[in-house]
CSV table of C-alpha atoms in Angstrom, one decimal:
chain,number,residue,atom,x,y,z
A,9,MET,CA,-8.6,-35.2,42.4
A,10,ILE,CA,-10.4,-32.8,39.4
A,11,ARG,CA,-11.8,-29.4,40.4
A,12,VAL,CA,-14.7,-28.4,39.0
A,13,VAL,CA,-15.9,-24.4,38.5
A,14,TYR,CA,-18.9,-23.2,38.4
A,15,LEU,CA,-18.9,-19.8,36.6
A,16,GLY,CA,-22.2,-17.2,36.1
A,17,LYS,CA,-25.3,-18.2,37.7
A,18,LEU,CA,-24.1,-22.0,37.8
A,19,ALA,CA,-23.0,-21.4,40.9
A,20,ASP,CA,-26.2,-20.4,42.3
A,21,ILE,CA,-27.8,-23.6,40.7
A,22,ALA,CA,-24.6,-25.4,42.1
A,23,GLY,CA,-24.9,-23.5,45.1
A,24,LYS,CA,-21.0,-23.5,45.6
A,25,PRO,CA,-18.2,-21.8,43.6
A,26,GLU,CA,-16.9,-25.4,43.1
A,27,SER,CA,-16.8,-28.8,43.4
A,28,GLN,CA,-13.9,-31.3,43.9
A,29,PHE,CA,-14.4,-34.9,42.1
A,30,GLY,CA,-12.0,-38.0,42.4
A,31,ALA,CA,-12.2,-40.4,39.1
A,32,SER,CA,-11.9,-44.2,39.9
A,33,ASP,CA,-9.9,-44.5,36.5
A,34,GLY,CA,-7.9,-41.4,36.9
A,35,GLU,CA,-10.1,-39.9,34.2
A,36,LEU,CA,-13.5,-37.9,33.9
A,37,ASP,CA,-14.9,-37.8,30.6
A,38,TRP,CA,-18.8,-35.9,29.5
A,39,PRO,CA,-21.2,-38.6,30.8
A,40,ASP,CA,-18.9,-39.4,33.8
A,41,LEU,CA,-19.4,-35.8,34.9
A,42,VAL,CA,-23.0,-34.5,33.6
A,43,GLU,CA,-23.7,-38.5,35.7
A,44,VAL,CA,-21.8,-37.0,38.8
A,45,LEU,CA,-23.3,-33.5,39.0
A,46,ARG,CA,-26.8,-35.0,39.0
A,47,ASN,CA,-25.9,-37.7,41.7
A,48,HIS,CA,-23.3,-35.7,44.0
A,49,VAL,CA,-24.1,-32.0,43.5
A,50,ASN,CA,-28.5,-31.7,42.2
A,51,PRO,CA,-29.8,-33.0,39.5
A,52,ALA,CA,-30.7,-28.6,37.8
A,53,ILE,CA,-26.7,-28.2,37.5
A,54,SER,CA,-26.7,-31.6,35.7
A,55,GLU,CA,-29.0,-30.1,33.5
A,56,ALA,CA,-28.1,-26.9,32.6
A,57,VAL,CA,-24.5,-28.2,31.6
A,58,GLU,CA,-25.9,-30.0,29.0
A,59,ASP,CA,-27.8,-26.9,27.5
A,60,SER,CA,-26.4,-26.4,24.5
A,61,ARG,CA,-25.2,-22.7,25.4
A,62,THR,CA,-22.9,-23.8,28.6
A,63,ARG,CA,-19.4,-23.8,27.1
A,64,VAL,CA,-16.5,-25.9,29.0
A,65,ALA,CA,-13.0,-25.4,29.8
A,66,VAL,CA,-10.2,-27.7,30.6
A,67,ASN,CA,-7.0,-25.8,32.3
A,68,GLY,CA,-8.6,-22.4,30.5
A,69,GLU,CA,-8.7,-24.0,27.0
A,70,LEU,CA,-12.3,-23.4,25.7
A,71,LEU,CA,-13.3,-27.2,24.2
A,72,ALA,CA,-15.0,-26.7,20.4
A,73,ASP,CA,-17.2,-30.4,21.5
A,74,LYS,CA,-17.6,-30.2,25.5
A,75,THR,CA,-18.9,-34.0,24.9
A,76,TYR,CA,-15.1,-34.6,23.6
A,77,LEU,CA,-14.1,-34.3,27.7
A,78,VAL,CA,-11.8,-36.0,29.4
A,79,ALA,CA,-10.4,-34.5,32.3
A,80,LYS,CA,-7.3,-36.1,34.4
A,81,HIS,CA,-6.5,-36.2,37.6
A,82,GLY,CA,-5.0,-32.4,38.7
A,83,ASP,CA,-7.4,-31.2,35.6
A,84,GLU,CA,-9.6,-27.7,36.7
A,85,VAL,CA,-12.9,-28.3,34.3
A,86,ALA,CA,-14.6,-25.0,34.5
A,87,LEU,CA,-18.5,-24.7,33.7
A,88,LEU,CA,-19.1,-21.3,32.0
A,89,PRO,CA,-22.4,-20.7,31.1
A,90,PRO,CA,-23.9,-17.0,28.3
A,91,VAL,CA,-22.0,-14.4,28.7
A,92,SER,CA,-24.1,-11.9,30.0
A,93,GLY,CA,-25.8,-8.9,27.9
A,94,GLY,CA,-26.9,-5.9,28.3
B,19,MET,CA,-0.6,9.3,-0.8
B,20,ARG,CA,2.0,11.4,1.0
B,21,SER,CA,4.5,9.5,2.7
B,22,ARG,CA,4.4,9.6,6.5
B,23,TYR,CA,7.3,10.9,8.8
B,24,PHE,CA,7.3,9.0,12.0
B,25,PRO,CA,9.2,11.2,14.7
B,26,PRO,CA,11.9,9.2,15.9
B,27,SER,CA,10.7,7.5,18.9
B,28,LEU,CA,8.4,6.1,17.4
B,29,ALA,CA,10.7,4.8,14.3
B,30,ALA,CA,12.8,3.3,17.1
B,31,ASP,CA,9.4,1.2,18.4
B,32,PRO,CA,7.5,0.3,15.6
B,33,VAL,CA,5.7,-2.1,18.0
B,34,PRO,CA,2.3,-1.4,18.2
B,35,MET,CA,1.4,0.0,21.9
B,36,ARG,CA,-0.9,-2.5,24.0
B,37,ASP,CA,-2.0,-2.3,27.3
B,38,ILE,CA,-5.3,-4.4,28.4
B,39,ARG,CA,-6.0,-4.4,31.9
B,40,LEU,CA,-8.6,-6.3,34.0
B,41,LEU,CA,-9.5,-4.0,37.4
B,42,ASP,CA,-11.2,-4.7,40.5
B,43,GLN,CA,-10.9,-1.4,41.6
B,44,MET,CA,-12.8,2.4,40.5
B,45,PHE,CA,-10.8,3.6,38.0
B,46,LEU,CA,-10.8,7.1,36.0
B,47,PRO,CA,-10.2,7.1,32.2
B,48,GLY,CA,-8.7,10.2,31.8
B,49,THR,CA,-5.8,8.7,33.7
B,50,LEU,CA,-5.3,5.8,31.3
B,51,ILE,CA,-6.3,8.3,28.2
B,52,GLY,CA,-3.4,11.0,28.6
B,53,PRO,CA,-1.0,9.0,28.8
B,54,PHE,CA,-2.2,6.7,26.3
B,55,THR,CA,-2.3,9.4,23.8
B,56,ASN,CA,1.2,10.5,24.7
B,57,ALA,CA,2.9,7.1,24.4
B,58,ASN,CA,1.8,7.2,20.7
B,59,PRO,CA,3.7,10.1,19.4
B,60,GLY,CA,2.7,11.2,15.8
B,61,LEU,CA,-0.8,9.6,15.6
B,62,GLY,CA,-3.9,10.8,13.5
B,63,GLY,CA,-6.5,10.6,15.0
B,64,VAL,CA,-7.5,8.4,19.3
B,65,CYS,CA,-11.0,7.0,19.6
B,66,THR,CA,-11.9,6.1,23.1
B,67,PHE,CA,-14.8,4.4,24.5
B,68,VAL,CA,-16.0,4.5,27.9
B,69,GLY,CA,-18.8,2.4,28.9
B,70,GLU,CA,-21.1,2.9,32.5
B,71,VAL,CA,-22.9,1.4,34.5
B,72,ARG,CA,-26.2,2.6,33.7
B,73,PHE,CA,-28.7,4.1,36.6
B,74,ASP,CA,-31.2,1.3,35.3
B,75,ASP,CA,-34.7,1.4,37.5
B,76,GLY,CA,-34.1,0.2,41.0
B,77,VAL,CA,-30.4,-1.3,40.1
B,78,GLU,CA,-28.1,-0.9,42.9
B,79,ALA,CA,-25.3,-2.4,42.6
B,80,LEU,CA,-23.9,-4.7,39.3
B,81,GLU,CA,-21.4,-7.3,39.8
B,82,LEU,CA,-19.0,-8.7,37.5
B,83,THR,CA,-17.9,-12.5,38.3
B,84,HIS,CA,-14.7,-13.3,35.0
B,85,TYR,CA,-13.0,-16.5,34.9
B,86,GLU,CA,-9.3,-15.7,34.8
B,87,PRO,CA,-7.5,-18.4,33.2
B,88,LEU,CA,-9.6,-17.4,29.8
B,89,THR,CA,-10.5,-13.1,30.6
B,90,LEU,CA,-7.0,-11.8,30.0
B,91,PRO,CA,-6.1,-14.2,26.7
B,92,GLY,CA,-9.4,-13.4,25.6
B,93,MET,CA,-8.9,-10.1,25.4
B,94,HIS,CA,-5.2,-10.6,24.2
B,95,ALA,CA,-7.0,-12.4,21.4
B,96,LEU,CA,-9.3,-9.4,20.6
B,97,ALA,CA,-6.6,-7.2,20.2
B,98,ASP,CA,-4.8,-10.0,18.2
B,99,ARG,CA,-7.7,-10.1,16.0
B,100,ALA,CA,-8.1,-5.4,15.6
B,101,PHE,CA,-4.5,-5.6,14.8
B,102,ALA,CA,-4.7,-7.9,12.1
B,103,ARG,CA,-8.0,-6.0,11.1
B,104,PHE,CA,-7.0,-2.1,11.3
B,105,THR,CA,-3.7,0.1,11.3
B,106,LEU,CA,-3.4,0.7,14.5
B,107,MET,CA,-0.3,2.1,16.1
B,108,GLY,CA,-2.1,1.6,20.1
B,109,LEU,CA,-4.9,-0.2,21.5
B,110,LEU,CA,-5.8,0.2,25.4
B,111,MET,CA,-8.8,-1.8,26.4
B,112,VAL,CA,-9.5,-1.9,30.5
B,113,HIS,CA,-12.0,-3.7,32.0
B,114,ARG,CA,-13.7,-3.7,35.2
B,115,VAL,CA,-14.8,-6.6,37.5
B,116,GLY,CA,-16.0,-7.3,40.8
B,117,MET,CA,-18.3,-4.6,42.4
B,118,MET,CA,-19.9,-1.5,40.9
B,119,ARG,CA,-22.0,1.0,41.9
B,120,PRO,CA,-24.2,3.6,39.2
B,121,GLY,CA,-22.4,6.0,37.0
B,122,GLU,CA,-18.8,4.0,37.7
B,123,PRO,CA,-16.9,3.7,34.7
B,124,ILE,CA,-17.3,-0.3,33.5
B,125,VAL,CA,-14.9,0.0,30.5
B,126,CYS,CA,-12.7,2.1,28.2
B,127,VAL,CA,-11.0,1.3,25.4
B,128,SER,CA,-9.4,3.9,23.1
B,129,ALA,CA,-7.6,2.7,19.7
B,130,ALA,CA,-4.9,5.6,17.8
B,131,ALA,CA,-4.0,5.2,14.7
B,132,LEU,CA,-2.7,7.3,11.5
B,133,HIS,CA,-6.5,7.4,10.2
B,134,ARG,CA,-9.3,8.0,12.4
B,135,ARG,CA,-11.6,5.5,9.9
B,136,ASP,CA,-9.2,3.0,11.6
B,137,ALA,CA,-9.1,4.4,15.0
B,138,ILE,CA,-13.3,4.4,14.9
B,139,ASP,CA,-14.1,1.1,13.8
B,140,ALA,CA,-11.2,-0.7,15.8
B,141,VAL,CA,-12.7,0.9,19.4
B,142,ASP,CA,-16.3,-0.1,17.5
B,143,PHE,CA,-15.3,-4.0,16.8
B,144,CYS,CA,-13.3,-4.0,20.2
B,145,MET,CA,-16.8,-3.2,22.4
B,146,ASP,CA,-18.9,-5.9,19.9
B,147,HIS,CA,-16.7,-8.7,20.9
B,148,LEU,CA,-15.5,-7.8,24.1
B,149,LYS,CA,-18.2,-9.5,26.0
B,150,SER,CA,-18.3,-12.7,24.0
B,151,ALA,CA,-14.2,-12.3,23.9
B,152,ALA,CA,-13.8,-12.1,27.4
B,153,TRP,CA,-16.7,-14.1,29.4
B,154,PHE,CA,-18.2,-11.9,31.8
B,155,TRP,CA,-21.3,-12.5,33.5
B,156,LYS,CA,-22.7,-10.0,35.1
B,157,ARG,CA,-25.5,-9.8,37.7
B,158,GLU,CA,-27.3,-7.0,39.1
B,159,LYS,CA,-28.6,-6.2,42.9
B,160,ARG,CA,-32.1,-4.4,42.7
B,161,ALA,CA,-33.9,-4.3,46.5
B,162,GLY,CA,-31.4,-5.9,48.2
B,163,GLU,CA,-31.3,-9.1,45.8
B,164,TRP,CA,-29.2,-10.3,43.2
B,165,HIS,CA,-30.5,-11.2,39.5
B,166,TRP,CA,-27.9,-13.1,37.0
B,167,ILE,CA,-28.2,-10.6,33.1
B,168,GLU,CA,-29.3,-12.8,30.2
B,169,PRO,CA,-27.5,-13.2,27.0
B,170,ARG,CA,-29.5,-10.6,24.5
B,171,GLU,CA,-30.5,-10.6,21.1
B,172,GLN,CA,-28.5,-7.5,20.3
B,173,ASP,CA,-25.5,-9.2,21.1
B,174,HIS,CA,-26.1,-11.3,18.4
B,175,SER,CA,-26.7,-8.8,15.1
B,176,ASP,CA,-23.9,-6.6,16.8
B,177,LEU,CA,-21.2,-9.6,16.4
B,178,ALA,CA,-23.0,-10.3,12.7
B,179,ARG,CA,-22.0,-6.6,11.5
B,180,TRP,CA,-17.9,-7.6,11.3
B,181,GLN,CA,-18.9,-11.3,9.5
B,182,GLY,CA,-18.1,-11.5,5.8
C,9,MET,CA,-36.6,-3.6,28.0
C,10,ARG,CA,-35.8,-2.5,31.1
C,11,SER,CA,-37.3,1.2,31.8
C,12,ARG,CA,-34.4,3.6,33.2
C,13,TYR,CA,-34.3,5.6,36.3
C,14,PHE,CA,-32.9,8.9,35.7
C,15,PRO,CA,-31.2,11.0,38.5
C,16,PRO,CA,-32.9,13.6,39.7
C,17,SER,CA,-30.3,16.4,37.8
C,18,LEU,CA,-31.7,14.6,34.6
C,19,ALA,CA,-34.6,14.4,34.7
C,20,ALA,CA,-34.8,17.7,35.9
C,21,ASP,CA,-33.0,19.2,33.1
C,22,PRO,CA,-34.3,17.1,29.9
C,23,VAL,CA,-32.6,19.5,27.2
C,24,PRO,CA,-29.3,17.6,25.8
C,25,MET,CA,-26.1,19.1,26.5
C,26,ARG,CA,-24.4,21.0,23.6
C,27,ASP,CA,-21.4,22.4,23.3
C,28,ILE,CA,-19.7,23.6,20.0
C,29,ARG,CA,-16.6,25.8,20.0
C,30,LEU,CA,-14.2,27.4,17.4
C,31,LEU,CA,-10.7,27.6,19.2
C,32,ASP,CA,-7.7,29.5,18.0
C,33,GLN,CA,-5.5,28.5,20.2
C,34,MET,CA,-4.3,25.5,21.4
C,35,PHE,CA,-6.6,23.2,23.6
C,36,LEU,CA,-6.0,19.7,25.8
C,37,PRO,CA,-8.9,17.2,25.0
C,38,GLY,CA,-8.5,15.7,28.2
C,39,THR,CA,-10.1,19.5,30.0
C,40,LEU,CA,-12.8,19.2,27.7
C,41,ILE,CA,-14.2,15.4,27.8
C,42,GLY,CA,-13.6,15.3,31.6
C,43,PRO,CA,-16.3,18.5,32.5
C,44,PHE,CA,-18.5,16.6,29.2
C,45,THR,CA,-18.7,13.9,31.2
C,46,ASN,CA,-19.5,15.0,34.5
C,47,ALA,CA,-22.4,17.4,32.9
C,48,ASN,CA,-23.9,13.9,31.6
C,49,PRO,CA,-24.7,11.9,34.6
C,50,GLY,CA,-26.6,8.6,34.0
C,51,LEU,CA,-25.3,8.0,30.4
C,52,GLY,CA,-24.2,4.6,29.5
C,53,GLY,CA,-21.1,5.4,27.2
C,54,VAL,CA,-19.3,8.4,25.5
C,55,CYS,CA,-17.6,7.9,22.4
C,56,THR,CA,-14.5,10.7,22.1
C,57,PHE,CA,-12.6,11.1,19.1
C,58,VAL,CA,-9.4,13.2,18.8
C,59,GLY,CA,-7.7,14.1,15.6
C,60,GLU,CA,-4.5,15.5,15.9
C,61,VAL,CA,-2.1,17.2,12.9
C,62,ARG,CA,0.1,14.4,11.8
C,63,PHE,CA,3.7,14.3,11.8
C,64,ASP,CA,3.4,14.5,6.9
C,65,ASP,CA,6.1,14.3,5.9
C,66,GLY,CA,8.4,17.4,5.8
C,67,VAL,CA,5.3,19.3,6.7
C,68,GLU,CA,6.2,22.1,9.8
C,69,ALA,CA,2.5,23.4,9.7
C,70,LEU,CA,-0.9,23.5,9.1
C,71,GLU,CA,-3.0,26.0,8.9
C,72,LEU,CA,-7.3,26.2,8.8
C,73,THR,CA,-8.9,29.0,7.6
C,74,HIS,CA,-12.4,29.1,7.7
C,75,TYR,CA,-15.5,31.5,7.0
C,76,GLU,CA,-16.8,32.9,10.2
C,77,PRO,CA,-20.5,32.9,9.1
C,78,LEU,CA,-20.9,29.8,7.8
C,79,THR,CA,-18.4,27.5,10.1
C,80,LEU,CA,-20.3,28.1,13.7
C,81,PRO,CA,-24.3,27.7,12.3
C,82,GLY,CA,-22.6,24.6,10.1
C,83,MET,CA,-21.1,23.2,13.3
C,84,HIS,CA,-25.0,23.8,15.0
C,85,ALA,CA,-26.8,21.9,12.4
C,86,LEU,CA,-24.8,19.7,12.1
C,87,ALA,CA,-25.4,19.1,15.6
C,88,ASP,CA,-28.9,19.2,14.9
C,89,ARG,CA,-28.3,16.6,12.2
C,90,ALA,CA,-26.8,14.4,15.0
C,91,PHE,CA,-29.8,14.3,17.6
C,92,ALA,CA,-32.1,13.8,15.3
C,93,ARG,CA,-30.6,10.7,13.9
C,94,PHE,CA,-29.5,9.0,17.6
C,95,THR,CA,-30.6,9.0,20.6
C,96,LEU,CA,-27.7,11.5,22.3
C,97,MET,CA,-27.5,12.7,25.9
C,98,GLY,CA,-25.2,14.7,25.0
C,99,LEU,CA,-22.6,16.5,22.4
C,100,LEU,CA,-19.1,18.1,22.5
C,101,MET,CA,-17.6,19.1,19.1
C,102,VAL,CA,-14.8,20.9,19.4
C,103,HIS,CA,-12.2,22.6,16.2
C,104,ARG,CA,-9.6,24.6,15.7
C,105,VAL,CA,-8.7,27.4,13.1
C,106,GLY,CA,-6.0,28.8,12.9
C,107,MET,CA,-2.0,27.9,12.6
C,108,MET,CA,-1.2,24.5,13.9
C,109,ARG,CA,1.9,22.5,14.4
C,110,PRO,CA,1.5,18.5,14.3
C,111,GLY,CA,1.3,16.7,17.2
C,112,GLU,CA,-1.2,19.6,18.6
C,113,PRO,CA,-5.2,18.4,18.3
C,114,ILE,CA,-7.3,19.6,15.7
C,115,VAL,CA,-11.2,18.6,16.4
C,116,CYS,CA,-12.1,16.7,19.3
C,117,VAL,CA,-16.2,15.0,18.9
C,118,SER,CA,-17.8,13.6,22.5
C,119,ALA,CA,-21.3,11.6,22.3
C,120,ALA,CA,-22.8,10.7,25.2
C,121,ALA,CA,-25.6,8.5,25.2
C,122,LEU,CA,-27.6,5.8,27.2
C,123,HIS,CA,-26.7,2.8,24.9
C,124,ARG,CA,-22.8,2.7,23.1
C,125,ARG,CA,-24.2,2.5,19.6
C,126,ASP,CA,-25.9,5.7,20.0
C,127,ALA,CA,-21.8,7.5,20.8
C,128,ILE,CA,-19.8,5.6,18.4
C,129,ASP,CA,-22.4,5.8,15.5
C,130,ALA,CA,-22.7,10.3,16.8
C,131,VAL,CA,-19.1,10.7,16.6
C,132,ASP,CA,-18.4,8.6,13.7
C,133,PHE,CA,-21.0,10.5,11.5
C,134,CYS,CA,-20.0,14.3,12.7
C,135,MET,CA,-16.4,13.3,12.3
C,136,ASP,CA,-17.9,12.0,8.7
C,137,HIS,CA,-19.7,15.2,8.0
C,138,LEU,CA,-17.7,17.8,9.8
C,139,LYS,CA,-15.2,19.1,6.7
C,140,SER,CA,-18.1,19.5,4.3
C,141,ALA,CA,-20.9,20.8,7.3
C,142,ALA,CA,-18.0,23.3,8.4
C,143,TRP,CA,-16.2,25.0,5.8
C,144,PHE,CA,-12.2,24.9,6.5
C,145,TRP,CA,-9.6,25.3,4.1
C,146,LYS,CA,-6.5,23.9,5.2
C,147,ARG,CA,-2.7,24.5,4.0
C,148,GLU,CA,0.5,23.1,5.1
C,149,LYS,CA,4.1,24.2,5.0
C,150,ARG,CA,6.6,22.6,3.5
C,151,ALA,CA,10.4,23.8,3.4
C,152,GLY,CA,8.7,27.3,3.8
C,153,GLU,CA,6.1,27.0,1.7
C,154,TRP,CA,2.4,27.3,1.7
C,155,HIS,CA,0.3,24.5,0.3
C,156,TRP,CA,-3.1,24.4,0.1
C,157,ILE,CA,-4.5,20.6,0.6
C,158,GLU,CA,-7.5,19.7,-2.5
C,159,PRO,CA,-10.3,17.5,-1.5
C,160,ARG,CA,-10.0,13.9,-1.4
C,161,GLU,CA,-12.4,11.0,-3.0
C,162,GLN,CA,-12.1,9.7,0.5
C,163,ASP,CA,-14.1,12.3,1.5
C,164,HIS,CA,-17.4,11.3,-0.8
C,165,SER,CA,-16.9,7.8,0.2
C,166,ASP,CA,-17.3,8.8,4.1
C,167,LEU,CA,-20.5,10.9,3.6
C,168,ALA,CA,-21.9,8.0,1.0
C,169,ARG,CA,-21.9,6.0,3.9
C,170,TRP,CA,-24.4,7.2,5.6
C,171,GLN,CA,-27.0,8.1,2.9
C,172,GLY,CA,-30.1,5.8,2.5
D,7,MET,CA,-20.9,48.7,-1.6
D,8,ILE,CA,-21.0,45.4,-2.4
D,9,ARG,CA,-17.6,43.4,-0.1
D,10,VAL,CA,-16.1,40.1,-2.4
D,11,VAL,CA,-14.7,37.5,0.7
D,12,TYR,CA,-12.1,35.3,-1.1
D,13,LEU,CA,-11.7,32.0,1.0
D,14,GLY,CA,-8.9,29.5,0.9
D,15,LYS,CA,-6.6,29.5,-2.7
D,16,LEU,CA,-9.0,31.9,-4.3
D,17,ALA,CA,-7.5,34.6,-1.4
D,18,ASP,CA,-4.3,33.5,-3.4
D,19,ILE,CA,-5.3,33.2,-7.1
D,20,ALA,CA,-7.5,37.1,-6.3
D,21,GLY,CA,-4.1,38.1,-4.5
D,22,LYS,CA,-6.2,39.5,-1.2
D,23,PRO,CA,-8.8,38.0,1.4
D,24,GLU,CA,-11.0,40.9,-0.4
D,25,SER,CA,-12.5,43.5,-2.4
D,26,GLN,CA,-15.1,46.3,-2.3
D,27,PHE,CA,-17.3,46.7,-5.7
D,28,GLY,CA,-19.8,49.2,-6.4
D,29,ALA,CA,-22.7,48.4,-8.3
D,30,SER,CA,-24.3,51.0,-10.7
D,31,ASP,CA,-27.1,50.8,-10.6
D,32,GLY,CA,-27.0,49.9,-7.0
D,33,GLU,CA,-27.2,45.5,-7.6
D,34,LEU,CA,-24.6,43.0,-8.7
D,35,ASP,CA,-26.1,39.3,-10.4
D,36,TRP,CA,-23.9,37.1,-11.1
D,37,PRO,CA,-22.9,37.8,-14.7
D,38,ASP,CA,-21.8,41.2,-13.2
D,39,LEU,CA,-19.5,39.3,-10.7
D,40,VAL,CA,-17.6,37.4,-13.2
D,41,GLU,CA,-17.0,40.3,-15.4
D,42,VAL,CA,-15.7,42.5,-12.5
D,43,LEU,CA,-13.6,40.4,-11.0
D,44,ARG,CA,-11.9,39.4,-14.2
D,45,ASN,CA,-11.5,43.0,-14.9
D,46,HIS,CA,-10.5,44.1,-12.2
D,47,VAL,CA,-9.4,41.6,-10.1
D,48,ASN,CA,-7.8,39.2,-12.6
D,49,PRO,CA,-8.9,36.9,-15.2
D,50,ALA,CA,-7.8,33.7,-13.1
D,51,ILE,CA,-9.9,34.7,-10.1
D,52,SER,CA,-12.8,35.2,-12.4
D,53,GLU,CA,-12.2,31.9,-13.9
D,54,ALA,CA,-11.4,30.4,-10.3
D,55,VAL,CA,-15.4,31.3,-9.0
D,56,GLU,CA,-17.0,30.2,-12.5
D,57,ASP,CA,-15.5,26.5,-11.4
D,58,SER,CA,-18.6,24.3,-10.5
D,59,ARG,CA,-17.6,23.2,-7.3
D,60,THR,CA,-17.2,26.5,-6.4
D,61,ARG,CA,-20.1,27.9,-3.3
D,62,VAL,CA,-21.1,31.2,-3.2
D,63,ALA,CA,-22.8,32.6,-0.4
D,64,VAL,CA,-24.6,35.9,0.7
D,65,ASN,CA,-24.3,37.5,4.4
D,66,GLY,CA,-23.8,33.5,5.6
D,67,GLU,CA,-26.4,32.3,3.5
D,68,LEU,CA,-25.7,29.0,1.2
D,69,LEU,CA,-26.8,30.5,-2.2
D,70,ALA,CA,-28.3,26.8,-3.7
D,71,ASP,CA,-27.5,28.0,-7.5
D,72,LYS,CA,-24.6,31.0,-7.5
D,73,THR,CA,-26.0,31.8,-11.0
D,74,TYR,CA,-29.0,33.2,-9.4
D,75,LEU,CA,-27.2,35.4,-7.4
D,76,VAL,CA,-28.3,39.4,-6.5
D,77,ALA,CA,-26.3,41.1,-4.0
D,78,LYS,CA,-26.9,44.6,-3.0
D,79,HIS,CA,-25.3,47.4,-1.6
D,80,GLY,CA,-23.7,46.9,2.2
D,81,ASP,CA,-24.1,42.6,1.5
D,82,GLU,CA,-21.2,40.5,1.6
D,83,VAL,CA,-20.6,37.9,-1.1
D,84,ALA,CA,-18.0,34.9,0.0
D,85,LEU,CA,-16.5,32.7,-3.4
D,86,LEU,CA,-15.8,29.5,-1.0
D,87,PRO,CA,-14.2,27.0,-3.2
D,88,PRO,CA,-14.2,23.4,-2.1
D,89,VAL,CA,-13.1,22.3,1.4
D,90,SER,CA,-9.9,20.7,1.4
D,91,GLY,CA,-9.6,16.7,2.1
D,92,GLY,CA,-6.9,15.1,4.5
């Protein structure tokens, strides 16, 4: 299983703080993630993570380019919207 | 330039003093700053910034969410950059997470240095970079409802001050 | 811009809080900063700089002479300029005169504001201008002999930062 | 009498913290002061106050141009060397 964590307002959009997804071949890449979010959570969260300002971390490591995501069984994928001002 | 005399306690321990914490409970900045100052004998100056939750129109509470695997490493990486950029003897960086009321301290950054320019600039630098380094998301409660606070343009211009 | 809510105590007393003192005895900055912060309810941030007498090579003591008819008016005039230049809620400016030992606090400037940029910049501004505004002459005692400290070039470049 | 106060290292040069001078016509201008310091204190203090960085205050008011000094009976004239750095 791969754990996906929704931070900030993404948790509101997803309607939950995190999800667990299985990957048939043991790996989840960026197109897989966008699709699994659309089909198994909701289209709004799928669109929100595609926003260019949404960053992705795998096991606490920020990805320079989230489209290069490769998550494996046991990984934690964090979806990070832009940080708040004020 | 005059040469400097370092008191024995400092000469025996030249490692810069670093105190970085995330707190999920109310704190009193004075209880941190006194010991921090005393832990840096021989300093020339200490600059401290304390931010409090503002009494903004109708705001009842503020909640800070963070992502633990990024927040503390982010604060330490920021401290590394501050130590690399300024000549510091010590750096204290404390940030609240969780739910706060208006008037409560939310952040405290204190820098000790031989020279005041380093101490003041290090605090300014850390405050400008803390939000982008440490991944905090804020929402505020107004009339019983929570609202996320969106990024501001000001944050980008704050960071641009330190480039080049 | 969100509008701001001012707590009743502040709304009833919109005059900025100003605390300017010359002290001829050792002081503890913490005993000044706590009450100063509490006297400015509704603030967004407080920036404080505390300068201490450095442990310079062989320096046994430092003596600050001032000329009373100029010193306090000079500090008040500087406070006027800081209030005119920055959006401040309060300003604390305390300076020692007389004889001090290394490690003792010599100056404490603290600014309270709704926004951190004003608080930090006001402290920076006051520290850069304090020496030229307030007419202090320093001498230090080394090996039992007093030596006057001459002006430095750095002081001029500090002031130039705020021009234009 | 006119009171002249020596600040900072000027007190060392003068060898005292202050002097009292009478003025025959009740007024002391800048050339008078320079001369009275040279003749009644010492030449070194006279030279030091002529240094362009030495400022002058009368009764707590800084003079923009010290050569315009006019001190009257009862006035306090302060001689201010440049402030210390550090």
